[in-house]
Each structure stands twice: as C-alpha cells, then as structure tokens.
Amino acid sequence: MKPRRIFHVPRFAPLRRKSPLPIWLTLLLRLLLVLGLLGIVLAVHWFDRGGLRDNMDGHVSFVDVLYFTMITVTTVGFGDIVPVTDRARMFDTFVVTPIRLFVWLLFLGTAYDFMFKRLWEKFRMSMIQRNLKDHVVVTGFGTSGSEAARELIARGTPPDRIVAIDGRNAALGEAEELGLSVLEGDSTRDATLKAVHIERARAMIISAGRDDTSILIVLTARSLAPDLPISVVIRSEDNEALARQAGATTVINPVSFAGLLLAGSTQGSHIAEYMADLAAADGRVALNERPVTAEEIGRPLSSIATGLGLRIYRDGKPHGAWDDAASELRAGDVIVEIKPRRPRP
C-alpha cells in the first residue's frame, strides 16, 4: 500500500501571545527607560564636570552639563563643550556611545511599531482585500478546517487564494504558517464576511465546531452570496436538513462518513482504503466533477475519454451510469468521473 503523506506543524514554530500591557503603558515604559539612561549620563557628567571644557566661556555650569548630555546622547556633539581628560573621553567612548545607539534604536523601533508598521499593515491588508477574487473562504480553523486547507493546497490551490477566518488567534497562527490570508473575527456577522469579499469567493468551507453556529454562518453567507458553493460540517444528523434549508450546497457529517468507512471495511479490506484514496490529494485516483463538453453531447456516459463516468446530474437530480438518462448526455449535464491521479504509462 502506498504510504500516506503526513503533514506536520513546523518544529520550533514561534509562540505568539498578545501583550498584556496597553499601548500607552508600553510607550511610558520606553520613555522612562530613555529618561533613566539620560539621568545616568547626566549624573556622571556633573560629578566629573572637571573633565569637560566649555570653549565659549570656560565655565561648565549645570545647564552646560545638561546641554552637553542631551547633545552627546542624541548626536556626536557640536564641539562647543568637549571632554578633555582621559576619564571623560573613555566614559563617552564606552558608555555614552552605546547608550546613544540604544536610544536611537529604541526610538526607531517605537516609531516602526506604533506608526510605520501599523500603516504598512493597514495598507497591505487593504491591497489584499481589494485583490481577493476566486478565493476559498475557510471559516473555523480547527482540525477539519486546517485539514481542508492543507488538502486544497495539495490539490493545487495557491495558499494566497485561501482565507481563514477564526476567532482564536492561536488557530490563525497555524494558518499563517501555511501562507494563508487570515482574519480574526466572527463569521456570523455580515461585516466579517464582507471584509473577505464573500461575494467574489469561489467556494466556502464552514467548520465552526457547533452546528447552530455553522448553520447561522451558512445563513449569513447565503444572504451575501446567493450563488456561492457552501460546504458545511454538521455533526448531528438531525441538523443536516436544517443546514440544507439554510442554503448549504454540501453537508458533511464526519461521524456518519466514518461510520460508512467502518461498515464498508467489513465487506472487504480494500473498500475503505479505496474511498480514502479517492478523497486524498496524494491518492492514485481522484474524483472529478465537470460540465459535459460539446463533443460528448448525444453520447453515453460510458464513452467519455477523460475518465470513468460514475454519475451525471441533470436539472439537479443524480443519475447513475446504469440509468437510462446516462445513455445519452445532454447540454447542461454535470459529469462525476474517476480519473487517474497520474497519467497512464
């Protein structure tokens, strides 16, 4: 049996945690740190003011020391007040110069964090949102949602064409590692789905973890995108009909599907393996759905050359390969076929 591909979360992935400090307190702490460093330099310069010389009037006052400290920490100085003793020069070389560099780095880092970074991220997000089109929206990035995203990528969907929505920051961290666009928010709200341009999406996958939440998301998405294909995970069989009434195109019950695989395995040891082979991107065969081509109209389903025809959908109703409807393909039919994953030798 061909070994299955297993996806792993990258080792030593960085942990992220929102800072418990508000922005204003972070700025205050940085300001106090700078003032503390300036106080140290000012105190040393004052007590060692004999090592300084004022080229203007020859007298070094407290104001001169304060001025010299600020100018020396923020610039290289103007030469009006200069250190003249070896001790004063060594202090400026090995203490003041590193403090100057640190203060500048702290200043630039603060400006980047609180101004440039926020403006750049806001601009970048607006560009991403503006260019969103023909993408797949995955809402609820838990086990099912993350596996669906990985499978989409394995099947050839570019990661930047997948948008993950979740209310948990930790879940979105995993989505970012996969290269997905992410949005932290509540998918039951119109504003959240409008932010990812749900009306321009190619498809939507919903795995919210609770059936009532998933059905509410279906209702919200369907009101904004009437023609959007929506696949939803429903865990209670009683809620499957409700999900379809809400507008879900496809309703998947993982418990029922697992039961089908288990029951099928009792009839033969290879049935479950073949079903998994069909569903996985790395299997040897694949299910494919496509519209009938002009050349195929009027011919039976069994004659198609692209794969093994299993079923057609005509006016929304399924017809198996053995049904009379499949003996003559018509315009508007949708074909479900099995294709080899790799070209035949």
Short mmCIF file of N, CA and C in Angstrom, two decimals, residues 143-320:
data_model
loop_
_atom_site.label_atom_id
_atom_site.label_comp_id
_atom_site.label_asym_id
_atom_site.label_seq_id
_atom_site.Cartn_x
_atom_site.Cartn_y
_atom_site.Cartn_z
N THR A 143 -9.50 21.40 13.54
CA THR A 143 -8.94 20.21 12.90
C THR A 143 -9.46 20.05 11.48
N SER A 144 -10.79 20.12 11.30
CA SER A 144 -11.37 19.92 9.98
C SER A 144 -10.99 21.05 9.03
N GLY A 145 -11.06 22.29 9.51
CA GLY A 145 -10.74 23.42 8.66
C GLY A 145 -9.28 23.43 8.22
N SER A 146 -8.38 23.12 9.13
CA SER A 146 -6.96 23.12 8.78
C SER A 146 -6.63 21.98 7.81
N GLU A 147 -7.25 20.82 8.01
CA GLU A 147 -7.01 19.70 7.08
C GLU A 147 -7.57 20.03 5.70
N ALA A 148 -8.73 20.70 5.67
CA ALA A 148 -9.30 21.10 4.38
C ALA A 148 -8.37 22.07 3.66
N ALA A 149 -7.79 23.03 4.40
CA ALA A 149 -6.87 23.98 3.78
C ALA A 149 -5.62 23.28 3.24
N ARG A 150 -5.09 22.34 4.01
CA ARG A 150 -3.91 21.60 3.54
C ARG A 150 -4.24 20.78 2.29
N GLU A 151 -5.42 20.19 2.27
CA GLU A 151 -5.82 19.40 1.11
C GLU A 151 -6.01 20.29 -0.12
N LEU A 152 -6.57 21.48 0.08
CA LEU A 152 -6.71 22.42 -1.04
C LEU A 152 -5.35 22.80 -1.61
N ILE A 153 -4.39 23.06 -0.72
CA ILE A 153 -3.04 23.40 -1.18
C ILE A 153 -2.41 22.23 -1.92
N ALA A 154 -2.60 21.01 -1.39
CA ALA A 154 -2.05 19.83 -2.05
C ALA A 154 -2.67 19.61 -3.42
N ARG A 155 -3.90 20.06 -3.61
CA ARG A 155 -4.58 19.89 -4.89
C ARG A 155 -4.29 21.03 -5.86
N GLY A 156 -3.47 21.97 -5.44
CA GLY A 156 -3.04 23.00 -6.36
C GLY A 156 -3.57 24.39 -6.12
N THR A 157 -4.38 24.59 -5.08
CA THR A 157 -4.87 25.94 -4.78
C THR A 157 -3.76 26.74 -4.13
N PRO A 158 -3.38 27.89 -4.68
CA PRO A 158 -2.33 28.70 -4.05
C PRO A 158 -2.75 29.13 -2.64
N PRO A 159 -1.84 29.09 -1.67
CA PRO A 159 -2.20 29.49 -0.30
C PRO A 159 -2.77 30.90 -0.21
N ASP A 160 -2.29 31.82 -1.08
CA ASP A 160 -2.81 33.18 -1.00
C ASP A 160 -4.21 33.32 -1.56
N ARG A 161 -4.75 32.20 -2.09
CA ARG A 161 -6.13 32.18 -2.55
C ARG A 161 -7.05 31.51 -1.54
N ILE A 162 -6.55 31.31 -0.34
CA ILE A 162 -7.36 30.75 0.75
C ILE A 162 -7.37 31.75 1.89
N VAL A 163 -8.55 32.04 2.40
CA VAL A 163 -8.70 32.98 3.51
C VAL A 163 -9.28 32.21 4.70
N ALA A 164 -8.57 32.25 5.82
CA ALA A 164 -9.01 31.58 7.05
C ALA A 164 -9.62 32.60 7.99
N ILE A 165 -10.80 32.28 8.52
CA ILE A 165 -11.46 33.15 9.50
C ILE A 165 -11.66 32.35 10.78
N ASP A 166 -11.24 32.92 11.89
CA ASP A 166 -11.42 32.27 13.18
C ASP A 166 -11.36 33.33 14.27
N GLY A 167 -12.02 33.06 15.36
CA GLY A 167 -11.97 33.99 16.48
C GLY A 167 -10.82 33.75 17.42
N ARG A 168 -10.05 32.69 17.15
CA ARG A 168 -8.93 32.34 18.03
C ARG A 168 -7.61 32.71 17.35
N ASN A 169 -6.82 33.51 18.02
CA ASN A 169 -5.56 33.95 17.45
C ASN A 169 -4.59 32.80 17.25
N ALA A 170 -4.62 31.81 18.16
CA ALA A 170 -3.70 30.68 18.04
C ALA A 170 -3.99 29.87 16.78
N ALA A 171 -5.26 29.68 16.45
CA ALA A 171 -5.62 28.94 15.25
C ALA A 171 -5.15 29.68 14.00
N LEU A 172 -5.25 30.99 14.00
CA LEU A 172 -4.81 31.77 12.85
C LEU A 172 -3.30 31.75 12.70
N GLY A 173 -2.58 31.53 13.80
CA GLY A 173 -1.13 31.39 13.70
C GLY A 173 -0.75 30.19 12.85
N GLU A 174 -1.48 29.09 13.01
CA GLU A 174 -1.23 27.91 12.18
C GLU A 174 -1.56 28.20 10.72
N ALA A 175 -2.63 28.96 10.48
CA ALA A 175 -3.00 29.32 9.12
C ALA A 175 -1.92 30.19 8.47
N GLU A 176 -1.35 31.10 9.23
CA GLU A 176 -0.28 31.95 8.71
C GLU A 176 0.94 31.13 8.33
N GLU A 177 1.23 30.10 9.12
CA GLU A 177 2.36 29.23 8.80
C GLU A 177 2.18 28.55 7.44
N LEU A 178 0.92 28.31 7.05
CA LEU A 178 0.64 27.69 5.75
C LEU A 178 0.65 28.70 4.61
N GLY A 179 0.76 29.99 4.94
CA GLY A 179 0.78 31.02 3.91
C GLY A 179 -0.59 31.57 3.56
N LEU A 180 -1.60 31.29 4.40
CA LEU A 180 -2.95 31.75 4.12
C LEU A 180 -3.14 33.20 4.55
N SER A 181 -4.09 33.86 3.93
CA SER A 181 -4.55 35.14 4.44
C SER A 181 -5.50 34.86 5.60
N VAL A 182 -5.40 35.63 6.66
CA VAL A 182 -6.19 35.33 7.86
C VAL A 182 -6.95 36.56 8.30
N LEU A 183 -8.08 36.30 8.96
CA LEU A 183 -8.89 37.37 9.53
C LEU A 183 -9.46 36.87 10.85
N GLU A 184 -9.16 37.59 11.92
CA GLU A 184 -9.70 37.24 13.23
C GLU A 184 -11.05 37.93 13.38
N GLY A 185 -12.12 37.13 13.49
CA GLY A 185 -13.44 37.72 13.58
C GLY A 185 -14.53 36.67 13.72
N ASP A 186 -15.76 37.15 13.76
CA ASP A 186 -16.95 36.31 13.93
C ASP A 186 -17.63 36.16 12.57
N SER A 187 -17.64 34.95 12.04
CA SER A 187 -18.17 34.72 10.70
C SER A 187 -19.69 34.79 10.64
N THR A 188 -20.36 34.87 11.77
CA THR A 188 -21.81 35.01 11.75
C THR A 188 -22.23 36.45 11.46
N ARG A 189 -21.29 37.37 11.43
CA ARG A 189 -21.59 38.78 11.20
C ARG A 189 -21.35 39.15 9.74
N ASP A 190 -22.24 39.95 9.20
CA ASP A 190 -22.11 40.38 7.82
C ASP A 190 -20.78 41.09 7.57
N ALA A 191 -20.37 41.95 8.51
CA ALA A 191 -19.17 42.75 8.31
C ALA A 191 -17.94 41.87 8.12
N THR A 192 -17.87 40.76 8.84
CA THR A 192 -16.71 39.87 8.72
C THR A 192 -16.63 39.25 7.33
N LEU A 193 -17.76 38.75 6.84
CA LEU A 193 -17.77 38.11 5.53
C LEU A 193 -17.62 39.13 4.40
N LYS A 194 -18.14 40.33 4.61
CA LYS A 194 -17.93 41.37 3.60
C LYS A 194 -16.46 41.76 3.52
N ALA A 195 -15.76 41.70 4.65
CA ALA A 195 -14.34 42.07 4.68
C ALA A 195 -13.50 41.15 3.81
N VAL A 196 -13.93 39.88 3.64
CA VAL A 196 -13.19 38.93 2.80
C VAL A 196 -13.85 38.79 1.43
N HIS A 197 -14.75 39.71 1.11
CA HIS A 197 -15.43 39.72 -0.19
C HIS A 197 -16.02 38.34 -0.51
N ILE A 198 -16.92 37.91 0.35
CA ILE A 198 -17.53 36.60 0.18
C ILE A 198 -18.28 36.51 -1.15
N GLU A 199 -18.74 37.65 -1.65
CA GLU A 199 -19.49 37.64 -2.91
C GLU A 199 -18.61 37.33 -4.11
N ARG A 200 -17.27 37.46 -3.95
CA ARG A 200 -16.35 37.16 -5.05
C ARG A 200 -15.61 35.85 -4.84
N ALA A 201 -15.97 35.10 -3.80
CA ALA A 201 -15.27 33.85 -3.49
C ALA A 201 -15.68 32.73 -4.44
N ARG A 202 -14.80 31.77 -4.59
CA ARG A 202 -15.09 30.59 -5.41
C ARG A 202 -15.88 29.56 -4.63
N ALA A 203 -15.60 29.44 -3.35
CA ALA A 203 -16.28 28.46 -2.50
C ALA A 203 -16.06 28.83 -1.05
N MET A 204 -16.85 28.22 -0.19
CA MET A 204 -16.73 28.46 1.25
C MET A 204 -16.82 27.14 1.99
N ILE A 205 -15.93 26.97 2.97
CA ILE A 205 -15.92 25.78 3.83
C ILE A 205 -16.19 26.24 5.25
N ILE A 206 -17.19 25.63 5.89
CA ILE A 206 -17.58 26.04 7.24
C ILE A 206 -17.41 24.86 8.19
N SER A 207 -16.59 25.08 9.20
CA SER A 207 -16.38 24.07 10.25
C SER A 207 -16.23 24.81 11.57
N ALA A 208 -17.35 25.28 12.08
CA ALA A 208 -17.33 26.15 13.26
C ALA A 208 -17.26 25.40 14.57
N GLY A 209 -17.46 24.09 14.54
CA GLY A 209 -17.38 23.30 15.78
C GLY A 209 -18.73 23.08 16.43
N ARG A 210 -19.70 23.96 16.19
CA ARG A 210 -21.06 23.82 16.72
C ARG A 210 -22.03 23.92 15.55
N ASP A 211 -23.02 23.02 15.55
CA ASP A 211 -23.97 23.00 14.44
C ASP A 211 -24.77 24.29 14.35
N ASP A 212 -25.20 24.84 15.50
CA ASP A 212 -26.01 26.06 15.45
C ASP A 212 -25.20 27.23 14.88
N THR A 213 -23.91 27.32 15.27
CA THR A 213 -23.06 28.38 14.73
C THR A 213 -22.81 28.18 13.25
N SER A 214 -22.55 26.95 12.84
CA SER A 214 -22.30 26.66 11.42
C SER A 214 -23.51 27.01 10.57
N ILE A 215 -24.71 26.67 11.03
CA ILE A 215 -25.93 26.96 10.27
C ILE A 215 -26.16 28.47 10.19
N LEU A 216 -25.87 29.19 11.26
CA LEU A 216 -26.01 30.65 11.23
C LEU A 216 -25.03 31.27 10.25
N ILE A 217 -23.81 30.72 10.17
CA ILE A 217 -22.83 31.21 9.19
C ILE A 217 -23.32 30.94 7.77
N VAL A 218 -23.92 29.77 7.56
CA VAL A 218 -24.48 29.46 6.24
C VAL A 218 -25.53 30.49 5.85
N LEU A 219 -26.43 30.80 6.78
CA LEU A 219 -27.47 31.80 6.50
C LEU A 219 -26.87 33.16 6.17
N THR A 220 -25.85 33.56 6.93
CA THR A 220 -25.21 34.85 6.70
C THR A 220 -24.53 34.89 5.34
N ALA A 221 -23.77 33.83 5.03
CA ALA A 221 -23.06 33.78 3.76
C ALA A 221 -24.03 33.72 2.58
N ARG A 222 -25.10 32.95 2.72
CA ARG A 222 -26.04 32.82 1.62
C ARG A 222 -26.76 34.13 1.33
N SER A 223 -27.01 34.93 2.35
CA SER A 223 -27.67 36.22 2.12
C SER A 223 -26.76 37.19 1.38
N LEU A 224 -25.44 37.02 1.53
CA LEU A 224 -24.48 37.91 0.86
C LEU A 224 -24.04 37.38 -0.49
N ALA A 225 -24.06 36.06 -0.65
CA ALA A 225 -23.60 35.43 -1.90
C ALA A 225 -24.57 34.33 -2.28
N PRO A 226 -25.63 34.65 -3.00
CA PRO A 226 -26.69 33.67 -3.30
C PRO A 226 -26.22 32.46 -4.10
N ASP A 227 -25.19 32.61 -4.92
CA ASP A 227 -24.75 31.52 -5.79
C ASP A 227 -23.48 30.83 -5.30
N LEU A 228 -22.99 31.17 -4.13
CA LEU A 228 -21.72 30.64 -3.65
C LEU A 228 -21.86 29.17 -3.24
N PRO A 229 -20.99 28.29 -3.74
CA PRO A 229 -20.97 26.91 -3.22
C PRO A 229 -20.49 26.89 -1.77
N ILE A 230 -21.31 26.34 -0.88
CA ILE A 230 -21.00 26.32 0.55
C ILE A 230 -20.99 24.88 1.03
N SER A 231 -19.87 24.47 1.60
CA SER A 231 -19.74 23.15 2.23
C SER A 231 -19.64 23.35 3.73
N VAL A 232 -20.44 22.58 4.47
CA VAL A 232 -20.51 22.76 5.92
C VAL A 232 -20.40 21.43 6.63
N VAL A 233 -19.69 21.44 7.75
CA VAL A 233 -19.57 20.25 8.60
C VAL A 233 -20.68 20.30 9.65
N ILE A 234 -21.53 19.27 9.67
CA ILE A 234 -22.61 19.15 10.64
C ILE A 234 -22.42 17.83 11.39
N ARG A 235 -22.42 17.91 12.70
CA ARG A 235 -22.11 16.72 13.49
C ARG A 235 -23.34 15.95 13.96
N SER A 236 -24.50 16.57 13.93
CA SER A 236 -25.73 15.88 14.33
C SER A 236 -26.57 15.62 13.09
N GLU A 237 -27.01 14.39 12.92
CA GLU A 237 -27.80 14.04 11.75
C GLU A 237 -29.10 14.83 11.71
N ASP A 238 -29.65 15.19 12.87
CA ASP A 238 -30.90 15.95 12.91
C ASP A 238 -30.75 17.34 12.31
N ASN A 239 -29.53 17.86 12.28
CA ASN A 239 -29.31 19.22 11.80
C ASN A 239 -28.92 19.29 10.32
N GLU A 240 -28.76 18.14 9.68
CA GLU A 240 -28.35 18.14 8.28
C GLU A 240 -29.40 18.80 7.40
N ALA A 241 -30.67 18.49 7.64
CA ALA A 241 -31.75 19.10 6.84
C ALA A 241 -31.81 20.60 7.07
N LEU A 242 -31.59 21.03 8.30
CA LEU A 242 -31.60 22.46 8.60
C LEU A 242 -30.48 23.19 7.86
N ALA A 243 -29.31 22.55 7.78
CA ALA A 243 -28.19 23.16 7.07
C ALA A 243 -28.50 23.31 5.58
N ARG A 244 -29.17 22.31 5.00
CA ARG A 244 -29.54 22.41 3.59
C ARG A 244 -30.61 23.48 3.38
N GLN A 245 -31.56 23.56 4.30
CA GLN A 245 -32.58 24.60 4.20
C GLN A 245 -31.97 25.99 4.34
N ALA A 246 -30.90 26.10 5.13
CA ALA A 246 -30.23 27.39 5.30
C ALA A 246 -29.48 27.82 4.05
N GLY A 247 -29.21 26.87 3.14
CA GLY A 247 -28.56 27.22 1.89
C GLY A 247 -27.25 26.52 1.62
N ALA A 248 -26.88 25.53 2.45
CA ALA A 248 -25.63 24.80 2.22
C ALA A 248 -25.72 23.97 0.95
N THR A 249 -24.68 24.04 0.14
CA THR A 249 -24.63 23.23 -1.07
C THR A 249 -24.28 21.79 -0.74
N THR A 250 -23.33 21.61 0.16
CA THR A 250 -22.88 20.29 0.58
C THR A 250 -22.85 20.22 2.09
N VAL A 251 -23.44 19.16 2.64
CA VAL A 251 -23.44 18.94 4.09
C VAL A 251 -22.67 17.66 4.37
N ILE A 252 -21.66 17.78 5.21
CA ILE A 252 -20.80 16.64 5.52
C ILE A 252 -20.90 16.34 7.01
N ASN A 253 -21.22 15.09 7.31
CA ASN A 253 -21.28 14.63 8.69
C ASN A 253 -20.09 13.70 8.91
N PRO A 254 -19.04 14.17 9.59
CA PRO A 254 -17.84 13.33 9.74
C PRO A 254 -18.11 12.04 10.49
N VAL A 255 -19.06 12.07 11.42
CA VAL A 255 -19.37 10.85 12.17
C VAL A 255 -20.02 9.83 11.25
N SER A 256 -20.97 10.28 10.43
CA SER A 256 -21.64 9.36 9.50
C SER A 256 -20.66 8.82 8.47
N PHE A 257 -19.76 9.71 7.98
CA PHE A 257 -18.81 9.27 6.98
C PHE A 257 -17.86 8.23 7.56
N ALA A 258 -17.42 8.45 8.79
CA ALA A 258 -16.57 7.45 9.43
C ALA A 258 -17.31 6.15 9.59
N GLY A 259 -18.60 6.22 9.90
CA GLY A 259 -19.40 5.01 10.00
C GLY A 259 -19.49 4.28 8.68
N LEU A 260 -19.63 5.04 7.58
CA LEU A 260 -19.67 4.41 6.26
C LEU A 260 -18.37 3.67 5.96
N LEU A 261 -17.24 4.30 6.29
CA LEU A 261 -15.95 3.65 6.06
C LEU A 261 -15.81 2.39 6.90
N LEU A 262 -16.24 2.47 8.15
CA LEU A 262 -16.14 1.30 9.03
C LEU A 262 -17.03 0.18 8.55
N ALA A 263 -18.26 0.53 8.15
CA ALA A 263 -19.17 -0.51 7.67
C ALA A 263 -18.66 -1.11 6.36
N GLY A 264 -18.13 -0.24 5.49
CA GLY A 264 -17.61 -0.75 4.23
C GLY A 264 -16.42 -1.67 4.43
N SER A 265 -15.62 -1.40 5.44
CA SER A 265 -14.45 -2.23 5.68
C SER A 265 -14.83 -3.66 6.07
N THR A 266 -16.05 -3.86 6.58
CA THR A 266 -16.47 -5.23 6.94
C THR A 266 -16.83 -6.05 5.72
N GLN A 267 -17.10 -5.38 4.58
CA GLN A 267 -17.44 -6.08 3.35
C GLN A 267 -16.21 -6.39 2.50
N GLY A 268 -15.10 -5.79 2.86
CA GLY A 268 -13.88 -6.03 2.11
C GLY A 268 -12.77 -5.16 2.68
N SER A 269 -11.59 -5.69 2.73
CA SER A 269 -10.49 -4.98 3.40
C SER A 269 -9.98 -3.79 2.60
N HIS A 270 -10.37 -3.67 1.31
CA HIS A 270 -9.82 -2.60 0.48
C HIS A 270 -10.83 -1.49 0.18
N ILE A 271 -12.07 -1.64 0.62
CA ILE A 271 -13.09 -0.64 0.29
C ILE A 271 -12.78 0.70 0.94
N ALA A 272 -12.50 0.68 2.25
CA ALA A 272 -12.20 1.92 2.96
C ALA A 272 -10.94 2.57 2.41
N GLU A 273 -9.95 1.75 2.07
CA GLU A 273 -8.71 2.29 1.51
C GLU A 273 -8.96 2.99 0.19
N TYR A 274 -9.83 2.40 -0.66
CA TYR A 274 -10.11 2.99 -1.96
C TYR A 274 -10.89 4.30 -1.81
N MET A 275 -11.82 4.35 -0.87
CA MET A 275 -12.57 5.58 -0.64
C MET A 275 -11.66 6.71 -0.16
N ALA A 276 -10.72 6.36 0.72
CA ALA A 276 -9.75 7.36 1.18
C ALA A 276 -8.83 7.78 0.05
N ASP A 277 -8.50 6.82 -0.84
CA ASP A 277 -7.66 7.11 -2.00
C ASP A 277 -8.33 8.11 -2.92
N LEU A 278 -9.65 7.98 -3.07
CA LEU A 278 -10.40 8.91 -3.90
C LEU A 278 -10.41 10.32 -3.31
N ALA A 279 -10.49 10.39 -1.99
CA ALA A 279 -10.67 11.69 -1.34
C ALA A 279 -9.37 12.46 -1.18
N ALA A 280 -8.24 11.76 -1.06
CA ALA A 280 -6.97 12.42 -0.74
C ALA A 280 -6.28 12.93 -2.00
N ALA A 281 -5.54 14.02 -1.85
CA ALA A 281 -4.84 14.60 -2.99
C ALA A 281 -3.68 13.74 -3.46
N ASP A 282 -3.12 12.93 -2.58
CA ASP A 282 -1.96 12.11 -2.95
C ASP A 282 -2.37 10.69 -3.31
N GLY A 283 -3.66 10.44 -3.53
CA GLY A 283 -4.11 9.10 -3.93
C GLY A 283 -3.79 8.84 -5.39
N ARG A 284 -3.97 7.57 -5.79
CA ARG A 284 -3.67 7.20 -7.18
C ARG A 284 -4.82 7.51 -8.12
N VAL A 285 -6.02 7.70 -7.58
CA VAL A 285 -7.17 8.07 -8.38
C VAL A 285 -7.85 9.27 -7.73
N ALA A 286 -8.65 9.98 -8.51
CA ALA A 286 -9.29 11.18 -8.00
C ALA A 286 -10.69 11.32 -8.57
N LEU A 287 -11.59 11.83 -7.75
CA LEU A 287 -12.93 12.18 -8.22
C LEU A 287 -12.87 13.55 -8.88
N ASN A 288 -13.59 13.68 -10.00
CA ASN A 288 -13.61 14.94 -10.71
C ASN A 288 -15.03 15.26 -11.13
N GLU A 289 -15.41 16.52 -11.00
CA GLU A 289 -16.72 16.97 -11.42
C GLU A 289 -16.55 18.05 -12.47
N ARG A 290 -17.28 17.93 -13.60
CA ARG A 290 -17.12 18.88 -14.69
C ARG A 290 -18.39 18.92 -15.53
N PRO A 291 -18.59 20.00 -16.26
CA PRO A 291 -19.73 20.03 -17.18
C PRO A 291 -19.46 19.20 -18.43
N VAL A 292 -20.50 18.74 -19.06
CA VAL A 292 -20.36 17.96 -20.28
C VAL A 292 -19.82 18.87 -21.39
N THR A 293 -19.00 18.32 -22.25
CA THR A 293 -18.46 19.09 -23.36
C THR A 293 -19.36 18.94 -24.58
N ALA A 294 -19.15 19.84 -25.57
CA ALA A 294 -19.98 19.81 -26.78
C ALA A 294 -19.78 18.51 -27.54
N GLU A 295 -18.55 17.97 -27.52
CA GLU A 295 -18.27 16.73 -28.25
C GLU A 295 -18.95 15.52 -27.62
N GLU A 296 -19.28 15.61 -26.33
CA GLU A 296 -19.86 14.46 -25.63
C GLU A 296 -21.38 14.43 -25.69
N ILE A 297 -22.00 15.53 -26.07
CA ILE A 297 -23.46 15.58 -26.13
C ILE A 297 -23.99 14.56 -27.13
N GLY A 298 -24.97 13.78 -26.70
CA GLY A 298 -25.55 12.74 -27.55
C GLY A 298 -24.90 11.38 -27.38
N ARG A 299 -23.77 11.33 -26.70
CA ARG A 299 -23.07 10.06 -26.48
C ARG A 299 -23.39 9.54 -25.08
N PRO A 300 -23.20 8.25 -24.84
CA PRO A 300 -23.46 7.70 -23.49
C PRO A 300 -22.35 8.08 -22.53
N LEU A 301 -22.67 8.06 -21.25
CA LEU A 301 -21.68 8.39 -20.22
C LEU A 301 -20.49 7.44 -20.27
N SER A 302 -20.73 6.20 -20.64
CA SER A 302 -19.66 5.20 -20.65
C SER A 302 -18.62 5.47 -21.72
N SER A 303 -18.89 6.40 -22.63
CA SER A 303 -17.96 6.62 -23.74
C SER A 303 -16.99 7.77 -23.50
N ILE A 304 -17.11 8.45 -22.37
CA ILE A 304 -16.22 9.60 -22.16
C ILE A 304 -14.78 9.12 -22.07
N ALA A 305 -13.86 9.97 -22.54
CA ALA A 305 -12.45 9.56 -22.64
C ALA A 305 -11.59 10.12 -21.51
N THR A 306 -12.14 11.03 -20.71
CA THR A 306 -11.32 11.68 -19.69
C THR A 306 -11.20 10.87 -18.41
N GLY A 307 -12.09 9.91 -18.22
CA GLY A 307 -12.07 9.10 -17.00
C GLY A 307 -13.20 8.09 -17.03
N LEU A 308 -13.50 7.52 -15.90
CA LEU A 308 -14.58 6.55 -15.77
C LEU A 308 -15.81 7.26 -15.22
N GLY A 309 -16.85 7.39 -16.07
CA GLY A 309 -18.05 8.10 -15.66
C GLY A 309 -18.85 7.33 -14.63
N LEU A 310 -19.17 7.98 -13.53
CA LEU A 310 -19.93 7.35 -12.46
C LEU A 310 -21.38 7.82 -12.39
N ARG A 311 -21.57 9.12 -12.63
CA ARG A 311 -22.89 9.70 -12.40
C ARG A 311 -23.00 11.00 -13.18
N ILE A 312 -24.23 11.34 -13.54
CA ILE A 312 -24.49 12.65 -14.10
C ILE A 312 -25.55 13.34 -13.25
N TYR A 313 -25.49 14.67 -13.27
CA TYR A 313 -26.51 15.48 -12.62
C TYR A 313 -27.22 16.27 -13.70
N ARG A 314 -28.52 16.02 -13.80
CA ARG A 314 -29.35 16.70 -14.81
C ARG A 314 -30.48 17.41 -14.09
N ASP A 315 -30.53 18.72 -14.23
CA ASP A 315 -31.54 19.53 -13.54
C ASP A 315 -31.49 19.32 -12.03
N GLY A 316 -30.27 19.13 -11.53
CA GLY A 316 -30.09 18.97 -10.09
C GLY A 316 -30.35 17.58 -9.56
N LYS A 317 -30.74 16.64 -10.42
CA LYS A 317 -31.03 15.27 -9.98
C LYS A 317 -29.93 14.32 -10.42
N PRO A 318 -29.52 13.39 -9.53
CA PRO A 318 -28.45 12.45 -9.89
C PRO A 318 -28.98 11.25 -10.69
N HIS A 319 -28.15 10.80 -11.63
CA HIS A 319 -28.46 9.61 -12.42
C HIS A 319 -27.19 8.78 -12.50
N GLY A 320 -27.27 7.50 -12.11
CA GLY A 320 -26.12 6.63 -12.16
C GLY A 320 -25.77 6.20 -13.56
#
